[in-house]
Amino acid sequence: MASVPEIKIARSESLGHRSDVSSPEAKLGMRVEDLWDEQKPQLSADEKLNACFESIPVSAFPLSSHSQDIEIRSDTSLAEAVETLSKRKVLSAPVVDVDAPEDASWIDRYIGIVEFPGIVVWLLHQLDPTSPRSPAAAGSNGTSHVTSGNFFEVLTSSELYKNTKVGDISGTFRWAPFLALQKDNSFLTMLLLLSKYKMKSIPVVDLGAAKIENIITQSGVIHMLAECAGLHWFEDWGVKTLSEVGLPIMSKDHIIKIYEDEPVLEAFKLMRRKRIGGIPVIERETEKPVGNISIRDVHFLLTAPEIYHDYRSITAKNFLVAVREHLEKRGDTSAPILSGVIACTKNHTLKELILMLDAEKIHRLYVVDDAGNLEGLITLRDIISRLVYEPPGYFGDFFDGFIHLPENYRV
């Protein structure tokens, strides 16, 4: 049986240095380098970076391999949408309104972005025993039924899952209404939206073609920064330690966590309620992290429900072990959930963290002391927020016309 891996502390000597300048991201970094050298000498380093990123349009950001040719119709069933996302190995896709006219503008053509988390948010709502559509409501003990090993096998075989259309769950979509960038918006705007304004990804629209041209994610930005290692502007910024830039922002007392013997469903409910992307799994006796569950991992509940069949309940620990066994049998060694708990200390630099996050394809790092005790948490957003700052009045009326998101907005 697969076991939950121990905490891994990143070693700076193992992170290496990037030397390849042929990637699109590295070429973009060279463009920043040229702009950096042109900035007025009296500007501070922070002001120089802001000026550089304000001069580059988002159309220059390398196209995501998953941003094109993946669109889901609003009349697609949840089961079909999950199958499509799973096969393409993506967590989200634009939803096209099948009722929109052929000459519709981009804002009328799309109704939002559907994600695995959004689908699970909707399903979890159906699991509420007070909901008349809830499978749990039919049992004598709703809570034990929902946490039993065969629950998701039953759910993914249900007519509710097979017949509900993607358009029916639009309240869980990431953008409601649609918030996107145009090709001539700046990198600075994009970086601020991904950090200060807490967007995990942003679509870039082509007004002429009335379609999404690219989707820029927090992880895509981190990959770009990793490819810039060795460039003067990056090294000047990246040499700073976490302590020097005021990280971690979130201390150990504010980290949302779950114990390994609690139902894994509780972890996903917490992520939904607190609108966070991941949660550490804690051992009760030692109070130390023994694993990490990301919102990305919800797809294992829907795409491989049979792997929990032999468990009396799907606890956080059982979930981690079952998924690891499932991936090992398939020969999949690249899934982030296999990495276990990857941590750093306050003495690590921004550059080391970026290379670490990019290499492991993870979205968060735990900060620990020398004894492995949890001290804080760092996310992709935290790092991007240390790259740029928002000038006074920068956005002006940018957000005018966008209403507040609904209460059941994505996790």
Short mmCIF file of C-alpha atoms in Angstrom, two decimals:
data_model
loop_
_atom_site.label_atom_id
_atom_site.label_comp_id
_atom_site.label_asym_id
_atom_site.label_seq_id
_atom_site.Cartn_x
_atom_site.Cartn_y
_atom_site.Cartn_z
CA MET A 1 0.00 0.00 0.00
CA ALA A 2 1.24 3.48 -0.88
CA SER A 3 2.14 5.69 2.04
CA VAL A 4 1.89 9.42 2.55
CA PRO A 5 5.32 10.99 1.91
CA GLU A 6 7.19 12.97 4.53
CA ILE A 7 7.92 16.70 4.44
CA LYS A 8 10.54 17.62 1.84
CA ILE A 9 12.60 20.73 2.52
CA ALA A 10 13.93 22.25 -0.68
CA ARG A 11 17.72 22.52 -0.85
CA SER A 12 19.02 25.59 -2.63
CA GLU A 13 21.95 23.71 -4.14
CA SER A 14 19.57 21.32 -5.92
CA LEU A 15 17.54 24.03 -7.65
CA GLY A 16 20.17 24.87 -10.24
CA HIS A 17 20.16 27.74 -12.70
CA ARG A 18 18.35 28.26 -15.98
CA SER A 19 20.51 28.90 -19.02
CA ASP A 20 18.14 28.26 -21.95
CA VAL A 21 17.24 31.57 -23.58
CA SER A 22 15.35 30.04 -26.49
CA SER A 23 11.98 29.49 -24.78
CA PRO A 24 9.19 32.02 -25.43
CA GLU A 25 9.18 32.87 -21.73
CA ALA A 26 12.94 33.54 -21.71
CA LYS A 27 12.61 35.74 -24.79
CA LEU A 28 9.93 37.68 -22.99
CA GLY A 29 12.31 38.03 -20.06
CA MET A 30 14.92 39.46 -22.44
CA ARG A 31 12.35 42.02 -23.53
CA VAL A 32 11.96 43.05 -19.89
CA GLU A 33 15.76 43.15 -19.63
CA ASP A 34 15.99 45.60 -22.54
CA LEU A 35 13.33 47.82 -21.02
CA TRP A 36 15.03 47.59 -17.62
CA ASP A 37 18.26 48.97 -19.08
CA GLU A 38 16.35 51.90 -20.62
CA GLN A 39 14.74 53.06 -17.38
CA LYS A 40 15.82 56.28 -15.74
CA PRO A 41 18.60 55.71 -13.18
CA GLN A 42 16.81 57.67 -10.45
CA LEU A 43 13.95 55.14 -10.38
CA SER A 44 13.92 52.50 -7.65
CA ALA A 45 14.07 48.82 -8.61
CA ASP A 46 10.34 48.48 -7.88
CA GLU A 47 9.52 51.48 -10.06
CA LYS A 48 11.64 50.08 -12.88
CA LEU A 49 9.82 46.75 -12.81
CA ASN A 50 6.43 48.45 -12.81
CA ALA A 51 7.46 50.61 -15.78
CA CYS A 52 8.76 47.57 -17.69
CA PHE A 53 5.60 45.55 -17.22
CA GLU A 54 3.38 48.53 -18.06
CA SER A 55 5.17 48.77 -21.42
CA ILE A 56 4.45 45.17 -22.49
CA PRO A 57 0.98 44.15 -23.79
CA VAL A 58 -0.55 40.88 -22.59
CA SER A 59 -0.65 39.72 -26.22
CA ALA A 60 3.09 39.08 -25.79
CA PHE A 61 2.48 36.40 -23.15
CA PRO A 62 3.19 32.94 -24.61
CA LEU A 63 0.06 31.06 -25.63
CA SER A 64 -0.99 28.38 -23.20
CA SER A 65 -1.03 24.91 -24.71
CA HIS A 66 -4.45 24.44 -23.10
CA SER A 67 -5.99 27.80 -23.95
CA GLN A 68 -6.99 27.07 -27.52
CA ASP A 69 -9.43 24.65 -29.12
CA ILE A 70 -10.99 23.68 -25.78
CA GLU A 71 -14.48 25.06 -25.46
CA ILE A 72 -17.48 23.43 -23.82
CA ARG A 73 -21.03 24.03 -24.99
CA SER A 74 -23.56 25.16 -22.42
CA ASP A 75 -25.77 22.15 -23.25
CA THR A 76 -22.99 19.65 -22.41
CA SER A 77 -23.75 17.38 -19.45
CA LEU A 78 -21.61 17.49 -16.31
CA ALA A 79 -20.45 13.94 -17.00
CA GLU A 80 -19.36 14.86 -20.54
CA ALA A 81 -17.65 18.04 -19.35
CA VAL A 82 -15.69 16.10 -16.72
CA GLU A 83 -14.63 13.55 -19.34
CA THR A 84 -13.47 16.32 -21.70
CA LEU A 85 -11.50 18.17 -19.02
CA SER A 86 -9.96 14.94 -17.79
CA LYS A 87 -8.89 13.75 -21.24
CA ARG A 88 -7.33 17.11 -22.07
CA LYS A 89 -5.70 17.27 -18.63
CA VAL A 90 -7.06 20.74 -17.90
CA LEU A 91 -9.06 22.02 -14.95
CA SER A 92 -11.18 24.59 -16.75
CA ALA A 93 -12.52 25.63 -20.14
CA PRO A 94 -14.62 28.47 -21.61
CA VAL A 95 -18.35 27.77 -21.93
CA VAL A 96 -20.01 28.81 -25.19
CA ASP A 97 -23.66 29.84 -25.02
CA VAL A 98 -25.44 27.66 -27.58
CA ASP A 99 -28.24 30.22 -27.77
CA ALA A 100 -25.96 33.12 -28.74
CA PRO A 101 -26.32 34.40 -32.32
CA GLU A 102 -23.52 33.70 -34.81
CA ASP A 103 -22.49 37.37 -34.91
CA ALA A 104 -22.42 37.71 -31.10
CA SER A 105 -19.64 39.69 -29.46
CA TRP A 106 -17.22 37.81 -27.23
CA ILE A 107 -19.02 38.91 -24.07
CA ASP A 108 -22.30 37.45 -25.40
CA ARG A 109 -20.68 34.35 -26.91
CA TYR A 110 -19.29 33.07 -23.61
CA ILE A 111 -21.13 32.67 -20.33
CA GLY A 112 -18.04 32.02 -18.23
CA ILE A 113 -15.42 29.43 -17.40
CA VAL A 114 -16.38 26.03 -16.02
CA GLU A 115 -13.92 24.22 -13.76
CA PHE A 116 -13.63 20.93 -11.94
CA PRO A 117 -13.95 22.87 -8.66
CA GLY A 118 -17.10 24.58 -9.94
CA ILE A 119 -18.68 21.26 -10.83
CA VAL A 120 -17.84 19.84 -7.41
CA VAL A 121 -19.14 23.01 -5.72
CA TRP A 122 -22.48 22.39 -7.37
CA LEU A 123 -22.44 18.69 -6.51
CA LEU A 124 -21.55 19.40 -2.88
CA HIS A 125 -24.55 21.67 -2.69
CA GLN A 126 -26.69 18.74 -3.84
CA LEU A 127 -25.16 16.63 -1.06
CA ASP A 128 -26.63 18.92 1.58
CA PRO A 129 -29.23 16.77 3.41
CA THR A 130 -31.63 19.73 3.28
CA SER A 131 -31.62 19.62 -0.52
CA PRO A 132 -34.47 17.53 -1.99
CA ARG A 133 -32.12 16.45 -4.80
CA SER A 134 -29.47 15.21 -2.38
CA PRO A 135 -28.57 11.50 -2.55
CA ALA A 136 -27.63 11.84 1.12
CA ALA A 137 -31.16 12.85 2.03
CA ALA A 138 -32.45 9.43 1.02
CA GLY A 139 -30.27 7.59 3.53
CA SER A 140 -30.86 7.12 7.22
CA ASN A 141 -27.55 8.75 8.02
CA GLY A 142 -26.63 11.41 5.47
CA THR A 143 -23.17 12.18 6.83
CA SER A 144 -21.94 8.58 6.93
CA HIS A 145 -23.42 7.94 3.49
CA VAL A 146 -21.58 10.87 1.93
CA THR A 147 -18.24 9.81 3.42
CA SER A 148 -18.60 6.10 2.59
CA GLY A 149 -16.17 4.57 0.12
CA ASN A 150 -18.73 3.90 -2.60
CA PHE A 151 -20.54 7.23 -2.45
CA PHE A 152 -18.93 8.83 -5.49
CA GLU A 153 -19.39 5.65 -7.50
CA VAL A 154 -23.12 6.03 -6.85
CA LEU A 155 -23.07 9.75 -7.54
CA THR A 156 -21.25 9.53 -10.88
CA SER A 157 -23.71 6.84 -11.98
CA SER A 158 -26.72 8.99 -11.09
CA GLU A 159 -29.09 10.65 -13.55
CA LEU A 160 -28.43 13.94 -11.76
CA TYR A 161 -24.75 13.81 -12.80
CA LYS A 162 -25.45 12.53 -16.30
CA ASN A 163 -28.34 14.85 -17.18
CA THR A 164 -27.48 18.20 -15.56
CA LYS A 165 -26.12 20.62 -18.16
CA VAL A 166 -23.09 22.84 -17.72
CA GLY A 167 -25.28 25.89 -18.27
CA ASP A 168 -27.40 24.84 -15.28
CA ILE A 169 -24.50 25.44 -12.86
CA SER A 170 -23.48 28.85 -14.19
CA GLY A 171 -23.67 30.27 -10.66
CA THR A 172 -20.44 28.41 -9.84
CA PHE A 173 -18.51 29.78 -12.82
CA ARG A 174 -15.31 31.70 -12.16
CA TRP A 175 -16.45 34.85 -13.94
CA ALA A 176 -20.02 36.01 -13.54
CA PRO A 177 -20.22 38.28 -15.41
CA PHE A 178 -17.25 37.78 -17.70
CA LEU A 179 -14.04 39.59 -16.73
CA ALA A 180 -11.30 39.45 -19.34
CA LEU A 181 -8.37 41.40 -20.72
CA GLN A 182 -8.00 42.74 -24.22
CA LYS A 183 -4.79 42.11 -26.15
CA ASP A 184 -3.51 45.66 -25.64
CA ASN A 185 -3.90 45.63 -21.85
CA SER A 186 -0.57 45.66 -20.06
CA PHE A 187 1.39 43.03 -18.19
CA LEU A 188 1.13 45.24 -15.09
CA THR A 189 -2.66 45.07 -15.24
CA MET A 190 -2.52 41.30 -15.61
CA LEU A 191 -0.04 40.82 -12.76
CA LEU A 192 -2.10 42.98 -10.40
CA LEU A 193 -5.28 41.06 -11.21
CA LEU A 194 -3.50 37.77 -10.53
CA SER A 195 -2.10 38.99 -7.21
CA LYS A 196 -3.82 41.86 -5.42
CA TYR A 197 -7.22 41.10 -6.99
CA LYS A 198 -6.94 37.34 -6.36
CA MET A 199 -7.76 36.03 -9.84
CA LYS A 200 -6.17 32.65 -10.45
CA SER A 201 -6.36 32.99 -14.24
CA ILE A 202 -7.45 35.58 -16.78
CA PRO A 203 -8.75 35.12 -20.33
CA VAL A 204 -7.37 37.37 -23.05
CA VAL A 205 -9.90 38.10 -25.79
CA ASP A 206 -9.47 38.90 -29.46
CA LEU A 207 -12.16 41.50 -30.16
CA GLY A 208 -11.97 41.01 -33.91
CA ALA A 209 -12.52 37.27 -33.76
CA ALA A 210 -14.87 37.55 -30.75
CA LYS A 211 -13.13 34.68 -28.98
CA ILE A 212 -10.67 33.87 -26.23
CA GLU A 213 -7.13 33.88 -27.55
CA ASN A 214 -5.23 32.95 -24.41
CA ILE A 215 -5.74 32.16 -20.74
CA ILE A 216 -2.99 33.44 -18.44
CA THR A 217 -2.67 31.68 -15.10
CA GLN A 218 -0.72 32.31 -11.91
CA SER A 219 1.30 29.16 -12.59
CA GLY A 220 2.00 30.40 -16.14
CA VAL A 221 3.49 33.60 -14.70
CA ILE A 222 5.62 31.61 -12.24
CA HIS A 223 6.90 29.47 -15.14
CA MET A 224 7.78 32.63 -17.08
CA LEU A 225 9.71 33.96 -14.08
CA ALA A 226 11.56 30.65 -13.69
CA GLU A 227 12.68 30.90 -17.32
CA CYS A 228 14.06 34.37 -16.58
CA ALA A 229 16.62 33.12 -14.04
CA GLY A 230 20.03 34.54 -14.88
CA LEU A 231 18.72 37.82 -16.29
CA HIS A 232 19.84 40.94 -14.44
CA TRP A 233 16.39 42.28 -13.54
CA PHE A 234 15.25 38.90 -12.26
CA GLU A 235 18.40 38.24 -10.22
CA ASP A 236 18.21 41.75 -8.72
CA TRP A 237 14.69 41.01 -7.49
CA GLY A 238 14.93 37.26 -6.87
CA VAL A 239 17.90 37.38 -4.48
CA LYS A 240 15.67 38.71 -1.69
CA THR A 241 14.78 36.28 1.09
CA LEU A 242 11.24 35.65 2.30
CA SER A 243 11.94 37.58 5.49
CA GLU A 244 13.15 40.58 3.50
CA VAL A 245 9.94 40.83 1.45
CA GLY A 246 7.54 40.16 4.34
CA LEU A 247 6.61 36.58 3.54
CA PRO A 248 4.83 34.48 4.55
CA ILE A 249 1.76 36.70 4.72
CA MET A 250 -0.30 33.90 6.25
CA SER A 251 0.97 32.72 9.64
CA LYS A 252 0.44 29.24 11.07
CA ASP A 253 -2.46 30.46 13.24
CA HIS A 254 -4.43 31.48 10.15
CA ILE A 255 -3.81 28.43 7.97
CA ILE A 256 -6.98 26.46 7.23
CA LYS A 257 -6.19 22.78 7.83
CA ILE A 258 -7.78 19.36 8.13
CA TYR A 259 -6.78 16.36 10.24
CA GLU A 260 -5.94 13.12 8.48
CA ASP A 261 -8.83 11.21 10.08
CA GLU A 262 -11.49 13.71 8.96
CA PRO A 263 -13.63 13.12 5.82
CA VAL A 264 -11.90 14.36 2.67
CA LEU A 265 -15.20 15.93 1.67
CA GLU A 266 -14.73 18.30 4.59
CA ALA A 267 -11.44 19.46 3.03
CA PHE A 268 -13.16 20.38 -0.22
CA LYS A 269 -16.04 22.03 1.65
CA LEU A 270 -13.51 24.13 3.57
CA MET A 271 -11.80 25.13 0.35
CA ARG A 272 -15.16 26.10 -1.09
CA ARG A 273 -16.27 28.04 1.98
CA LYS A 274 -12.94 29.82 2.52
CA ARG A 275 -12.26 30.24 -1.23
CA ILE A 276 -8.76 28.77 -1.03
CA GLY A 277 -6.89 26.52 -3.43
CA GLY A 278 -5.42 23.93 -1.08
CA ILE A 279 -5.28 22.65 2.46
CA PRO A 280 -2.65 20.81 4.54
CA VAL A 281 -3.47 17.42 6.04
CA ILE A 282 -2.32 17.36 9.68
CA GLU A 283 -1.40 14.42 11.93
CA ARG A 284 -3.24 14.81 15.25
CA GLU A 285 -0.48 13.57 17.54
CA THR A 286 2.35 15.68 16.17
CA GLU A 287 0.37 18.58 14.64
CA LYS A 288 2.74 18.35 11.65
CA PRO A 289 1.64 18.34 7.99
CA VAL A 290 1.70 14.88 6.38
CA GLY A 291 0.14 15.77 3.06
CA ASN A 292 -1.53 18.42 0.95
CA ILE A 293 -4.88 18.34 -0.83
CA SER A 294 -5.39 20.83 -3.63
CA ILE A 295 -8.64 21.96 -5.15
CA ARG A 296 -7.22 20.46 -8.36
CA ASP A 297 -7.46 17.03 -6.72
CA VAL A 298 -11.26 17.08 -6.70
CA HIS A 299 -11.23 15.50 -10.13
CA PHE A 300 -10.08 12.22 -8.57
CA LEU A 301 -13.47 12.01 -6.86
CA LEU A 302 -15.26 12.19 -10.22
CA THR A 303 -12.87 10.48 -12.64
CA ALA A 304 -11.77 7.55 -10.46
CA PRO A 305 -14.51 6.98 -7.84
CA GLU A 306 -13.86 3.23 -7.81
CA ILE A 307 -10.48 3.60 -6.10
CA TYR A 308 -12.13 4.28 -2.71
CA HIS A 309 -14.53 1.33 -2.89
CA ASP A 310 -12.72 -0.79 -0.29
CA TYR A 311 -12.50 1.98 2.29
CA ARG A 312 -15.15 2.23 4.98
CA SER A 313 -14.87 6.01 4.73
CA ILE A 314 -12.97 8.45 2.51
CA THR A 315 -10.87 10.26 5.09
CA ALA A 316 -8.21 12.76 4.08
CA LYS A 317 -5.50 10.15 4.68
CA ASN A 318 -7.38 7.42 2.80
CA PHE A 319 -7.89 9.82 -0.09
CA LEU A 320 -4.17 10.57 -0.32
CA VAL A 321 -3.20 6.90 -0.11
CA ALA A 322 -5.85 5.76 -2.62
CA VAL A 323 -4.90 8.41 -5.16
CA ARG A 324 -1.20 7.62 -4.81
CA GLU A 325 -1.87 3.91 -5.40
CA HIS A 326 -4.09 4.76 -8.38
CA LEU A 327 -1.40 6.94 -9.97
CA GLU A 328 1.38 4.45 -9.29
CA LYS A 329 -0.59 1.67 -10.99
CA ARG A 330 -1.01 3.91 -14.03
CA GLY A 331 2.69 4.77 -14.04
CA ASP A 332 1.91 8.46 -13.56
CA THR A 333 4.75 9.98 -11.58
CA SER A 334 4.20 13.64 -12.45
CA ALA A 335 0.98 14.42 -10.56
CA PRO A 336 1.55 17.17 -7.94
CA ILE A 337 -0.32 15.18 -5.28
CA LEU A 338 2.56 12.67 -5.33
CA SER A 339 4.96 15.36 -4.11
CA GLY A 340 3.59 15.27 -0.59
CA VAL A 341 4.45 18.25 1.60
CA ILE A 342 7.07 20.49 0.03
CA ALA A 343 8.34 23.15 2.37
CA CYS A 344 10.82 25.97 2.66
CA THR A 345 12.22 28.21 5.38
CA LYS A 346 12.19 31.97 5.77
CA ASN A 347 15.81 32.02 4.57
CA HIS A 348 14.91 30.83 1.07
CA THR A 349 14.98 33.46 -1.66
CA LEU A 350 12.21 34.40 -4.09
CA LYS A 351 14.25 32.86 -6.90
CA GLU A 352 14.57 29.55 -5.05
CA LEU A 353 10.85 29.46 -4.38
CA ILE A 354 9.99 30.19 -8.01
CA LEU A 355 12.28 27.46 -9.31
CA MET A 356 10.88 25.06 -6.73
CA LEU A 357 7.22 25.81 -7.51
CA ASP A 358 7.84 25.56 -11.24
CA ALA A 359 9.79 22.30 -11.02
CA GLU A 360 7.22 20.59 -8.79
CA LYS A 361 4.18 22.10 -10.60
CA ILE A 362 2.58 23.04 -7.29
CA HIS A 363 0.66 26.14 -6.20
CA ARG A 364 1.75 26.53 -2.59
CA LEU A 365 4.67 25.97 -0.25
CA TYR A 366 4.60 25.51 3.50
CA VAL A 367 7.07 27.43 5.62
CA VAL A 368 8.55 25.36 8.45
CA ASP A 369 11.15 25.81 11.14
CA ASP A 370 14.21 23.58 11.61
CA ALA A 371 12.10 21.00 13.49
CA GLY A 372 9.53 20.76 10.69
CA ASN A 373 6.88 22.69 12.59
CA LEU A 374 4.50 24.70 10.43
CA GLU A 375 5.19 28.44 10.46
CA GLY A 376 3.23 29.74 7.50
CA LEU A 377 2.06 29.35 3.93
CA ILE A 378 3.11 30.91 0.62
CA THR A 379 1.03 30.84 -2.56
CA LEU A 380 1.74 31.79 -6.16
CA ARG A 381 -0.28 34.95 -5.58
CA ASP A 382 1.98 35.97 -2.68
CA ILE A 383 5.08 35.78 -4.89
CA ILE A 384 3.51 37.67 -7.80
CA SER A 385 2.36 40.36 -5.35
CA ARG A 386 6.02 41.04 -4.51
CA LEU A 387 6.88 41.60 -8.17
CA VAL A 388 4.69 44.68 -8.82
CA TYR A 389 2.66 47.27 -6.93
CA GLU A 390 -0.50 49.20 -7.82
CA PRO A 391 0.08 52.91 -8.49
CA PRO A 392 -2.57 55.26 -7.01
CA GLY A 393 -5.69 55.37 -9.19
CA TYR A 394 -4.22 52.85 -11.62
CA PHE A 395 -7.41 50.97 -12.49
CA GLY A 396 -9.68 54.01 -12.69
CA ASP A 397 -13.03 52.80 -14.07
CA PHE A 398 -11.65 49.41 -15.19
CA PHE A 399 -14.08 47.47 -12.98
CA ASP A 400 -17.14 49.56 -13.81
CA GLY A 401 -19.94 47.40 -15.19
CA PHE A 402 -18.90 44.26 -13.34
CA ILE A 403 -21.33 43.25 -10.61
CA HIS A 404 -20.34 41.45 -7.42
CA LEU A 405 -19.96 37.70 -7.67
CA PRO A 406 -22.71 35.48 -6.25
CA GLU A 407 -22.41 33.82 -2.84
CA ASN A 408 -21.91 30.39 -4.42
CA TYR A 409 -19.01 31.71 -6.51
CA ARG A 410 -16.18 29.23 -7.09
CA VAL A 411 -13.92 27.93 -4.34
#
